[in-house]
Amino acid sequence: MKKKDVLSVKNLSKIYTKNNSTPVNALNNLNLDVKQGEIFGLLGPNGAGKSTFINILGGIVIKSRGTVNVWGYDIDKDPRQVRASLGIVPQEVNLDPFFNPRKLLELHAGMYGVKRKDQITDEILRLVSLESNADSYARSLSGGMKRRLLIAKALVHKPPILILDEPTAGVDVELRKNLWENVKLLNKIGVTIILTTHYLIEAEQMCDRIGILNNGNLVALDTTKNLINKIQTKIVTFTTSGNKKIDNIPLKSLKILSQGENKITVSYEKNNIKIDEIITHLSNKNINILDISTADGNIEDVYTNLTKN
Ligand code: ADP
Ligand code: MG
């Protein structure tokens, strides 16, 4: 069965207009769908339009053009249902430092009209691994804990879709790992995840599909697997039996990256050369190859290629 689209965006544009300043085209004719149960990542450099997109979903920014449908509801016709379907974790940490996590979640649930008996405060605290901090002042929590508390806040009304805007910005490596584990756990219990990040490696590890945004334009949209397959650059290291060096290998796109200690490392573009051609060339130069190891470039290459201009 085809999974249903839980978010459908068509021709979405945003132009910020301020008096006395030139208009900013923050989103340009954006089209994308997110499917139920997936982890979707929106990648892009600073200023790409990621937060604008998320803030439109959250009703904080008003779109200039296009349609947005969330969980079957149109954002113009049913803004309340859209709001009820989404939990949004904003980029900026804004927590009242004088409340403890439990109190904060209860207040927030109240704001969403969740009745006391329907509140799942302890369950949420457990989900984000804050159960032992439930009664500490928010101001005494570490940066990572505050981030997790923001996620908890976004979950009080049990939204089927959770959106995180750069959740790991400014969070150290260890806590980041922990944060992602929590997000994965939420996904496992059925929550669809949409996140933005500029940590490519994380998007690669976390997301089923990735969209790449640059200057308000969606420059790529594919499964993480397909994006990685599109990576053209291969890096190969040959282990050789002697220390014989070569001047150059006259094959299109081939670069010698390093030589020495019985090793020759080269890079080349997959669509220009087959590895056999390199091996033939080395053999013709009387270089005896003992072992070959290859590595793909990473998604960073795709990203750099797509966003450079
Ligand atoms: P990202 O989250 O990817 O870094 P943003 O959505 O924050 O990008 O910003 C996209 C563009 O819109 C940037 O050029 C930014 O300066 C501009 N922008 C964002 N918010 C506003 C605003 N409130 N008024 C005017 N311009 C804005
Ligand atoms: Mg942003």
Coordinates of N, CA, C and O in Angstrom, one line a residue, residues 123-273:
E123 N 5.1 10.1 30.5 CA 5.5 9.3 29.3 C 6.4 10.1 28.4 O 7.4 9.6 27.9
I124 N 6.0 11.4 28.3 CA 6.9 12.2 27.4 C 8.2 12.5 28.0 O 9.2 12.4 27.4
L125 N 8.3 12.7 29.3 CA 9.5 12.9 30.0 C 10.4 11.7 29.8 O 11.6 11.8 29.6
R126 N 9.8 10.5 29.9 CA 10.6 9.3 29.7 C 11.1 9.2 28.3 O 12.3 8.8 28.0
L127 N 10.2 9.5 27.3 CA 10.6 9.5 25.9 C 11.9 10.3 25.6 O 12.7 10.0 24.7
V128 N 12.0 11.5 26.3 CA 13.1 12.3 26.0 C 14.2 12.2 27.1 O 15.1 13.1 27.2
S129 N 14.1 11.1 27.9 CA 15.1 10.8 28.9 C 15.3 12.0 29.9 O 16.4 12.4 30.2
L130 N 14.2 12.6 30.3 CA 14.3 13.6 31.3 C 13.5 13.3 32.6 O 13.3 14.2 33.4
E131 N 13.2 12.0 32.8 CA 12.3 11.6 33.9 C 13.0 12.0 35.3 O 12.4 12.4 36.2
S132 N 14.4 11.9 35.3 CA 15.0 12.2 36.6 C 15.2 13.7 36.8 O 15.7 14.1 37.9
N133 N 14.9 14.5 35.8 CA 15.0 15.9 35.9 C 13.7 16.6 36.0 O 13.6 17.8 35.9
A134 N 12.6 15.8 36.1 CA 11.3 16.3 36.0 C 11.0 17.5 36.9 O 10.2 18.4 36.6
D135 N 11.7 17.5 38.1 CA 11.4 18.6 39.1 C 12.5 19.6 39.3 O 12.5 20.4 40.2
S136 N 13.5 19.6 38.4 CA 14.6 20.6 38.5 C 14.1 21.9 37.7 O 13.4 21.8 36.7
Y137 N 14.7 23.0 38.2 CA 14.4 24.2 37.4 C 14.9 24.1 36.0 O 16.0 23.6 35.8
A138 N 14.2 24.6 35.0 CA 14.7 24.6 33.6 C 16.0 25.2 33.5 O 16.9 24.8 32.7
R139 N 16.3 26.3 34.3 CA 17.5 27.0 34.1 C 18.7 26.2 34.5 O 19.9 26.5 34.1
S140 N 18.5 25.2 35.3 CA 19.6 24.3 35.8 C 19.9 23.2 34.8 O 20.9 22.4 35.0
L141 N 19.1 23.1 33.8 CA 19.4 22.0 32.8 C 20.5 22.3 31.9 O 20.8 23.4 31.6
S142 N 21.2 21.2 31.4 CA 22.3 21.4 30.5 C 21.7 21.8 29.1 O 20.5 21.6 28.9
G143 N 22.5 22.2 28.2 CA 22.1 22.6 26.8 C 21.3 21.4 26.2 O 20.3 21.6 25.6
G144 N 21.9 20.3 26.3 CA 21.2 19.1 25.6 C 19.9 18.8 26.3 O 18.9 18.4 25.6
M145 N 19.8 18.9 27.6 CA 18.5 18.7 28.3 C 17.5 19.7 27.9 O 16.3 19.4 27.7
K146 N 17.9 20.9 27.7 CA 17.0 22.0 27.3 C 16.4 21.7 25.9 O 15.2 21.8 25.7
R147 N 17.3 21.2 25.0 CA 16.8 20.8 23.7 C 15.8 19.7 23.8 O 14.8 19.7 23.1
R148 N 16.1 18.7 24.7 CA 15.1 17.6 24.8 C 13.8 18.1 25.4 O 12.8 17.6 25.1
L149 N 13.9 19.1 26.3 CA 12.7 19.6 26.9 C 11.9 20.3 25.8 O 10.6 20.3 25.9
L150 N 12.5 21.0 24.9 CA 11.8 21.6 23.8 C 11.1 20.6 23.0 O 9.9 20.8 22.5
I151 N 11.7 19.4 22.8 CA 11.1 18.3 22.0 C 9.8 17.9 22.8 O 8.8 17.7 22.3
A152 N 10.0 17.7 24.1 CA 8.9 17.3 25.0 C 7.8 18.2 24.9 O 6.6 17.8 24.8
K153 N 8.1 19.5 24.9 CA 7.0 20.6 24.8 C 6.2 20.4 23.5 O 5.0 20.6 23.5
A154 N 6.9 20.0 22.4 CA 6.3 19.9 21.1 C 5.4 18.6 21.1 O 4.6 18.5 20.1
L155 N 5.5 17.8 22.1 CA 4.8 16.5 22.0 C 3.5 16.4 22.9 O 2.8 15.4 22.9
V156 N 3.3 17.5 23.7 CA 2.2 17.4 24.7 C 0.8 17.1 24.1 O 0.0 16.5 24.8
H157 N 0.6 17.5 22.9 CA -0.8 17.2 22.3 C -0.7 16.0 21.3 O -1.6 15.9 20.5
K158 N 0.3 15.2 21.5 CA 0.5 14.0 20.7 C 0.3 14.2 19.2 O -0.5 13.5 18.6
P159 N 1.1 15.1 18.7 CA 1.0 15.3 17.2 C 1.6 14.1 16.4 O 2.5 13.5 16.9
P160 N 1.0 13.8 15.3 CA 1.5 12.7 14.5 C 2.8 13.1 13.7 O 3.5 12.2 13.2
I161 N 3.0 14.4 13.7 CA 4.2 14.9 12.9 C 5.1 15.8 13.9 O 4.5 16.7 14.5
L162 N 6.3 15.5 13.9 CA 7.2 16.3 14.7 C 8.2 17.0 13.8 O 8.9 16.3 13.0
I163 N 8.4 18.3 14.0 CA 9.3 19.0 13.2 C 10.4 19.7 14.0 O 10.1 20.3 15.0
L164 N 11.6 19.4 13.6 CA 12.7 20.0 14.4 C 13.6 20.9 13.6 O 14.1 20.4 12.5
D165 N 13.7 22.1 14.0 CA 14.5 23.1 13.2 C 15.9 23.2 13.8 O 16.1 23.7 14.9
E166 N 16.9 22.6 13.2 CA 18.3 22.5 13.6 C 18.4 22.1 15.1 O 19.0 22.9 15.9
P167 N 17.9 21.0 15.4 CA 17.9 20.6 16.8 C 19.3 20.4 17.4 O 19.4 20.5 18.6
T168 N 20.3 20.2 16.6 CA 21.6 19.9 17.2 C 22.6 21.1 17.1 O 23.7 21.0 17.4
A169 N 22.1 22.2 16.6 CA 23.0 23.4 16.5 C 23.4 23.8 17.9 O 22.6 23.9 18.8
G170 N 24.7 23.8 18.1 CA 25.2 24.2 19.4 C 25.2 23.1 20.5 O 25.4 23.4 21.7
V171 N 24.9 21.9 20.1 CA 24.8 20.8 21.0 C 26.1 19.9 20.8 O 26.4 19.6 19.7
D172 N 26.8 19.6 21.9 CA 28.0 18.8 21.7 C 27.8 17.4 21.2 O 26.7 16.9 21.3
V173 N 28.8 16.8 20.7 CA 28.7 15.5 20.0 C 28.0 14.4 20.7 O 27.1 13.8 20.2
E174 N 28.3 14.3 22.0 CA 27.8 13.2 22.8 C 26.2 13.4 22.9 O 25.4 12.5 22.8
L175 N 25.9 14.6 23.3 CA 24.5 14.9 23.5 C 23.7 14.9 22.2 O 22.5 14.5 22.1
R176 N 24.4 15.2 21.1 CA 23.8 15.1 19.8 C 23.3 13.7 19.5 O 22.2 13.4 19.1
K177 N 24.2 12.7 19.8 CA 23.9 11.3 19.6 C 22.7 10.9 20.4 O 21.8 10.3 19.8
N178 N 22.7 11.4 21.6 CA 21.6 11.1 22.5 C 20.3 11.7 22.0 O 19.2 11.0 22.0
L179 N 20.4 12.9 21.5 CA 19.2 13.5 20.9 C 18.6 12.8 19.7 O 17.4 12.5 19.6
W180 N 19.5 12.3 18.9 CA 19.1 11.6 17.7 C 18.5 10.3 18.1 O 17.5 9.8 17.5
E181 N 19.0 9.6 19.1 CA 18.4 8.4 19.6 C 17.0 8.6 20.0 O 16.1 7.8 19.7
N182 N 16.8 9.7 20.7 CA 15.4 10.0 21.2 C 14.5 10.3 20.0 O 13.3 9.8 20.0
V183 N 15.0 10.9 19.0 CA 14.2 11.2 17.8 C 13.9 9.9 17.0 O 12.7 9.7 16.6
K184 N 14.9 9.0 16.9 CA 14.7 7.7 16.3 C 13.6 6.9 17.0 O 12.8 6.2 16.4
L185 N 13.6 7.0 18.3 CA 12.7 6.3 19.2 C 11.3 6.8 18.9 O 10.3 6.0 18.7
L186 N 11.1 8.1 18.8 CA 9.8 8.7 18.5 C 9.3 8.2 17.1 O 8.2 7.9 16.9
N187 N 10.2 8.1 16.2 CA 9.9 7.7 14.8 C 9.4 6.2 14.9 O 8.5 5.8 14.2
K188 N 10.1 5.4 15.7 CA 9.8 4.0 15.8 C 8.3 3.8 16.3 O 7.7 2.9 15.9
I189 N 7.9 4.7 17.2 CA 6.5 4.5 17.7 C 5.5 5.2 16.8 O 4.4 5.4 17.2
G190 N 5.9 5.6 15.6 CA 5.0 6.1 14.6 C 5.0 7.5 14.3 O 4.2 8.0 13.4
V191 N 5.8 8.3 14.9 CA 5.8 9.8 14.6 C 6.6 10.1 13.4 O 7.7 9.6 13.2
T192 N 6.0 10.8 12.4 CA 6.7 11.2 11.2 C 7.6 12.4 11.6 O 7.2 13.3 12.3
I193 N 8.8 12.3 11.2 CA 9.8 13.4 11.6 C 10.3 14.2 10.4 O 10.6 13.7 9.3
I194 N 10.2 15.5 10.6 CA 10.8 16.4 9.6 C 11.8 17.2 10.3 O 11.5 17.8 11.3
L195 N 13.1 17.2 9.8 CA 14.1 18.0 10.5 C 14.9 18.8 9.5 O 15.0 18.5 8.4
T196 N 15.5 19.9 10.0 CA 16.5 20.6 9.2 C 17.8 20.5 10.0 O 17.9 20.4 11.2
T197 N 18.9 20.5 9.2 CA 20.2 20.5 9.8 C 21.2 20.9 8.7 O 20.9 20.9 7.6
H198 N 22.3 21.4 9.2 CA 23.4 21.6 8.2 C 24.6 20.6 8.5 O 25.6 20.7 7.8
Y199 N 24.3 19.7 9.4 CA 25.3 18.6 9.6 C 24.9 17.5 8.6 O 24.0 16.7 8.9
L200 N 25.7 17.4 7.5 CA 25.3 16.5 6.5 C 25.4 15.0 6.9 O 24.6 14.2 6.6
I201 N 26.4 14.8 7.7 CA 26.6 13.4 8.1 C 25.4 12.9 8.9 O 25.0 11.7 8.8
E202 N 24.8 13.8 9.7 CA 23.7 13.4 10.5 C 22.5 13.1 9.6 O 21.7 12.2 9.8
A203 N 22.3 14.0 8.6 CA 21.2 13.8 7.7 C 21.3 12.4 7.0 O 20.4 11.7 6.8
E204 N 22.6 12.1 6.7 CA 22.9 10.9 6.0 C 22.5 9.7 6.9 O 22.0 8.7 6.4
Q205 N 22.8 9.8 8.2 CA 22.6 8.7 9.1 C 21.1 8.6 9.5 O 20.6 7.5 9.8
M206 N 20.5 9.8 9.6 CA 19.1 9.8 10.2 C 18.0 9.6 9.2 O 16.9 9.1 9.5
C207 N 18.1 10.2 8.0 CA 17.0 10.5 7.1 C 16.7 9.4 6.1 O 17.7 8.9 5.5
D208 N 15.5 9.1 5.8 CA 15.1 8.2 4.7 C 15.2 9.0 3.4 O 15.6 8.5 2.4
R209 N 14.7 10.2 3.5 CA 14.8 11.1 2.3 C 15.4 12.4 2.7 O 15.2 12.9 3.8
I210 N 16.0 13.1 1.7 CA 16.6 14.4 1.9 C 16.2 15.4 0.8 O 16.2 15.0 -0.4
G211 N 15.9 16.6 1.2 CA 15.7 17.7 0.3 C 16.8 18.7 0.5 O 17.1 18.9 1.7
I212 N 17.4 19.2 -0.5 CA 18.5 20.2 -0.4 C 18.0 21.5 -0.9 O 17.5 21.7 -2.0
L213 N 18.0 22.5 0.1 CA 17.5 23.8 -0.2 C 18.7 24.8 -0.3 O 19.6 24.7 0.5
N214 N 18.7 25.6 -1.4 CA 19.7 26.6 -1.5 C 19.1 27.9 -2.1 O 18.4 27.8 -3.1
N215 N 19.3 29.0 -1.4 CA 18.7 30.3 -1.8 C 17.2 30.2 -2.1 O 16.7 30.7 -3.1
G216 N 16.5 29.4 -1.3 CA 15.1 29.3 -1.5 C 14.6 28.3 -2.5 O 13.4 28.2 -2.8
N217 N 15.6 27.7 -3.2 CA 15.3 26.7 -4.2 C 15.6 25.3 -3.8 O 16.6 25.0 -3.2
L218 N 14.7 24.4 -4.1 CA 14.9 23.0 -3.8 C 15.8 22.4 -4.9 O 15.3 22.2 -6.0
V219 N 17.1 22.2 -4.6 CA 18.0 21.7 -5.7 C 18.2 20.2 -5.7 O 18.7 19.7 -6.7
A220 N 17.7 19.5 -4.8 CA 17.7 18.0 -4.8 C 16.6 17.5 -3.9 O 16.3 18.1 -2.9
L221 N 16.0 16.4 -4.3 CA 15.0 15.8 -3.5 C 15.0 14.3 -3.8 O 14.6 13.9 -4.9
D222 N 15.5 13.5 -2.9 CA 15.6 12.1 -3.2 C 15.8 11.2 -2.0 O 15.9 11.8 -0.9
T223 N 15.7 9.9 -2.1 CA 16.1 9.1 -1.0 C 17.5 9.3 -0.7 O 18.3 9.6 -1.6
T224 N 17.9 9.1 0.6 CA 19.3 9.3 0.9 C 20.2 8.3 0.1 O 21.2 8.7 -0.4
K225 N 19.6 7.1 -0.1 CA 20.4 6.1 -0.8 C 20.6 6.6 -2.3 O 21.8 6.5 -2.8
N226 N 19.6 7.1 -2.9 CA 19.8 7.6 -4.3 C 20.8 8.7 -4.4 O 21.5 8.8 -5.3
L227 N 20.7 9.6 -3.4 CA 21.6 10.8 -3.4 C 23.0 10.3 -3.3 O 23.9 10.8 -4.0
I228 N 23.2 9.3 -2.5 CA 24.6 8.8 -2.3 C 25.0 8.1 -3.6 O 26.2 8.2 -4.0
N229 N 24.1 7.4 -4.2 CA 24.5 6.8 -5.5 C 24.8 7.7 -6.6 O 25.6 7.4 -7.5
K230 N 24.3 9.0 -6.5 CA 24.6 10.0 -7.5 C 26.0 10.5 -7.3 O 26.5 11.2 -8.2
I231 N 26.6 10.2 -6.2 CA 28.0 10.7 -6.0 C 28.9 10.1 -7.0 O 29.0 8.9 -7.1
Q232 N 29.6 11.0 -7.7 CA 30.4 10.5 -8.8 C 31.8 10.2 -8.4 O 32.5 9.4 -9.1
T233 N 32.3 10.9 -7.4 CA 33.8 10.7 -7.1 C 34.1 9.4 -6.4 O 33.4 9.1 -5.4
K234 N 35.0 8.7 -6.9 CA 35.5 7.5 -6.2 C 36.9 7.7 -5.8 O 37.7 8.4 -6.5
I235 N 37.3 7.1 -4.7 CA 38.7 7.2 -4.2 C 39.2 5.8 -4.1 O 38.5 5.0 -3.5
V236 N 40.4 5.5 -4.7 CA 40.9 4.2 -4.7 C 42.3 4.2 -4.2 O 43.1 5.0 -4.6
T237 N 42.6 3.2 -3.3 CA 44.0 3.1 -2.9 C 44.5 1.7 -3.3 O 43.9 0.7 -3.1
F238 N 45.7 1.8 -4.1 CA 46.3 0.5 -4.5 C 47.5 0.2 -3.6 O 48.3 1.1 -3.3
T239 N 47.5 -1.0 -3.1 CA 48.7 -1.4 -2.4 C 49.6 -2.1 -3.4 O 49.2 -3.0 -4.1
T240 N 50.9 -1.6 -3.4 CA 51.8 -2.2 -4.5 C 53.0 -2.9 -3.8 O 53.3 -2.7 -2.6
S241 N 53.7 -3.7 -4.6 CA 54.8 -4.5 -4.0 C 56.1 -3.7 -4.0 O 57.0 -4.0 -3.3
G242 N 56.2 -2.6 -4.8 CA 57.4 -1.9 -4.7 C 57.1 -0.4 -4.4 O 55.9 -0.1 -4.2
N243 N 58.1 0.4 -4.4 CA 57.9 1.8 -4.2 C 58.0 2.7 -5.4 O 58.3 3.9 -5.4
K244 N 57.7 2.0 -6.5 CA 57.8 2.7 -7.8 C 56.8 3.8 -7.9 O 55.6 3.6 -7.5
K245 N 57.2 5.0 -8.4 CA 56.3 6.1 -8.5 C 55.9 6.3 -9.9 O 56.6 5.9 -10.9
I246 N 54.7 6.9 -10.1 CA 54.3 7.3 -11.5 C 54.1 8.8 -11.6 O 53.8 9.4 -10.6
D247 N 54.4 9.3 -12.8 CA 54.3 10.7 -13.0 C 52.8 11.2 -13.1 O 52.3 12.0 -12.4
N248 N 52.1 10.5 -14.0 CA 50.7 10.8 -14.1 C 50.0 9.7 -14.8 O 50.7 8.8 -15.4
I249 N 48.7 9.6 -14.7 CA 47.9 8.6 -15.4 C 47.0 9.3 -16.3 O 46.2 10.1 -15.9
P250 N 47.3 9.2 -17.6 CA 46.5 10.0 -18.6 C 45.1 9.5 -18.8 O 44.8 9.1 -19.9
L251 N 44.3 9.5 -17.8 CA 42.9 9.2 -18.0 C 42.0 10.4 -17.5 O 42.4 11.0 -16.5
K252 N 40.9 10.6 -18.2 CA 40.1 11.7 -17.9 C 39.6 11.7 -16.5 O 39.1 10.7 -16.0
S253 N 39.7 12.8 -15.8 CA 39.3 13.1 -14.4 C 40.1 12.5 -13.3 O 39.8 12.7 -12.2
L254 N 41.1 11.7 -13.7 CA 41.9 11.0 -12.7 C 42.9 11.9 -12.1 O 43.6 12.7 -12.7
K255 N 42.9 11.9 -10.7 CA 44.0 12.7 -10.0 C 44.7 11.7 -9.1 O 44.1 10.9 -8.4
I256 N 46.0 11.9 -9.0 CA 46.8 11.1 -8.1 C 46.8 11.9 -6.8 O 47.3 13.1 -6.7
L257 N 46.3 11.4 -5.7 CA 46.2 12.1 -4.4 C 47.4 11.9 -3.6 O 47.9 12.9 -2.9
S258 N 48.0 10.7 -3.6 CA 49.2 10.5 -2.8 C 50.0 9.3 -3.3 O 49.3 8.4 -3.9
Q259 N 51.3 9.2 -3.1 CA 52.1 8.1 -3.4 C 53.1 7.8 -2.3 O 53.6 8.8 -1.7
G260 N 53.5 6.6 -2.1 CA 54.6 6.3 -1.2 C 54.2 5.2 -0.3 O 53.0 4.8 -0.2
E261 N 55.2 4.6 0.4 CA 54.9 3.5 1.4 C 54.1 2.4 0.8 O 53.1 1.9 1.4
N262 N 54.4 2.0 -0.4 CA 53.7 0.9 -1.1 C 52.2 1.2 -1.4 O 51.4 0.3 -1.5
K263 N 51.9 2.5 -1.4 CA 50.5 2.9 -1.7 C 50.4 4.0 -2.7 O 51.2 4.9 -2.8
I264 N 49.4 3.9 -3.6 CA 49.1 4.9 -4.5 C 47.6 5.2 -4.4 O 46.8 4.3 -4.5
T265 N 47.2 6.4 -4.1 CA 45.8 6.8 -3.9 C 45.4 7.7 -5.0 O 46.1 8.8 -5.2
V266 N 44.3 7.4 -5.7 CA 43.8 8.3 -6.8 C 42.3 8.5 -6.6 O 41.6 7.8 -5.9
S267 N 41.9 9.6 -7.2 CA 40.4 9.8 -7.3 C 40.0 9.9 -8.7 O 40.8 10.3 -9.6
Y268 N 38.8 9.6 -9.0 CA 38.3 9.7 -10.4 C 36.8 9.8 -10.4 O 36.1 9.5 -9.4
E269 N 36.2 10.2 -11.5 CA 34.8 10.3 -11.7 C 34.3 9.0 -12.3 O 34.8 8.5 -13.3
K270 N 33.2 8.4 -11.6 CA 32.7 7.1 -12.1 C 32.3 7.1 -13.5 O 32.4 6.1 -14.2
N271 N 31.7 8.2 -14.0 CA 31.2 8.2 -15.4 C 32.3 8.3 -16.5 O 32.0 8.2 -17.6
N272 N 33.5 8.6 -16.0 CA 34.6 8.8 -17.0 C 35.5 7.6 -17.2 O 36.0 7.4 -18.3
I273 N 35.7 6.9 -16.1 CA 36.7 5.8 -16.1 C 36.1 4.6 -15.4 O 35.4 4.7 -14.5

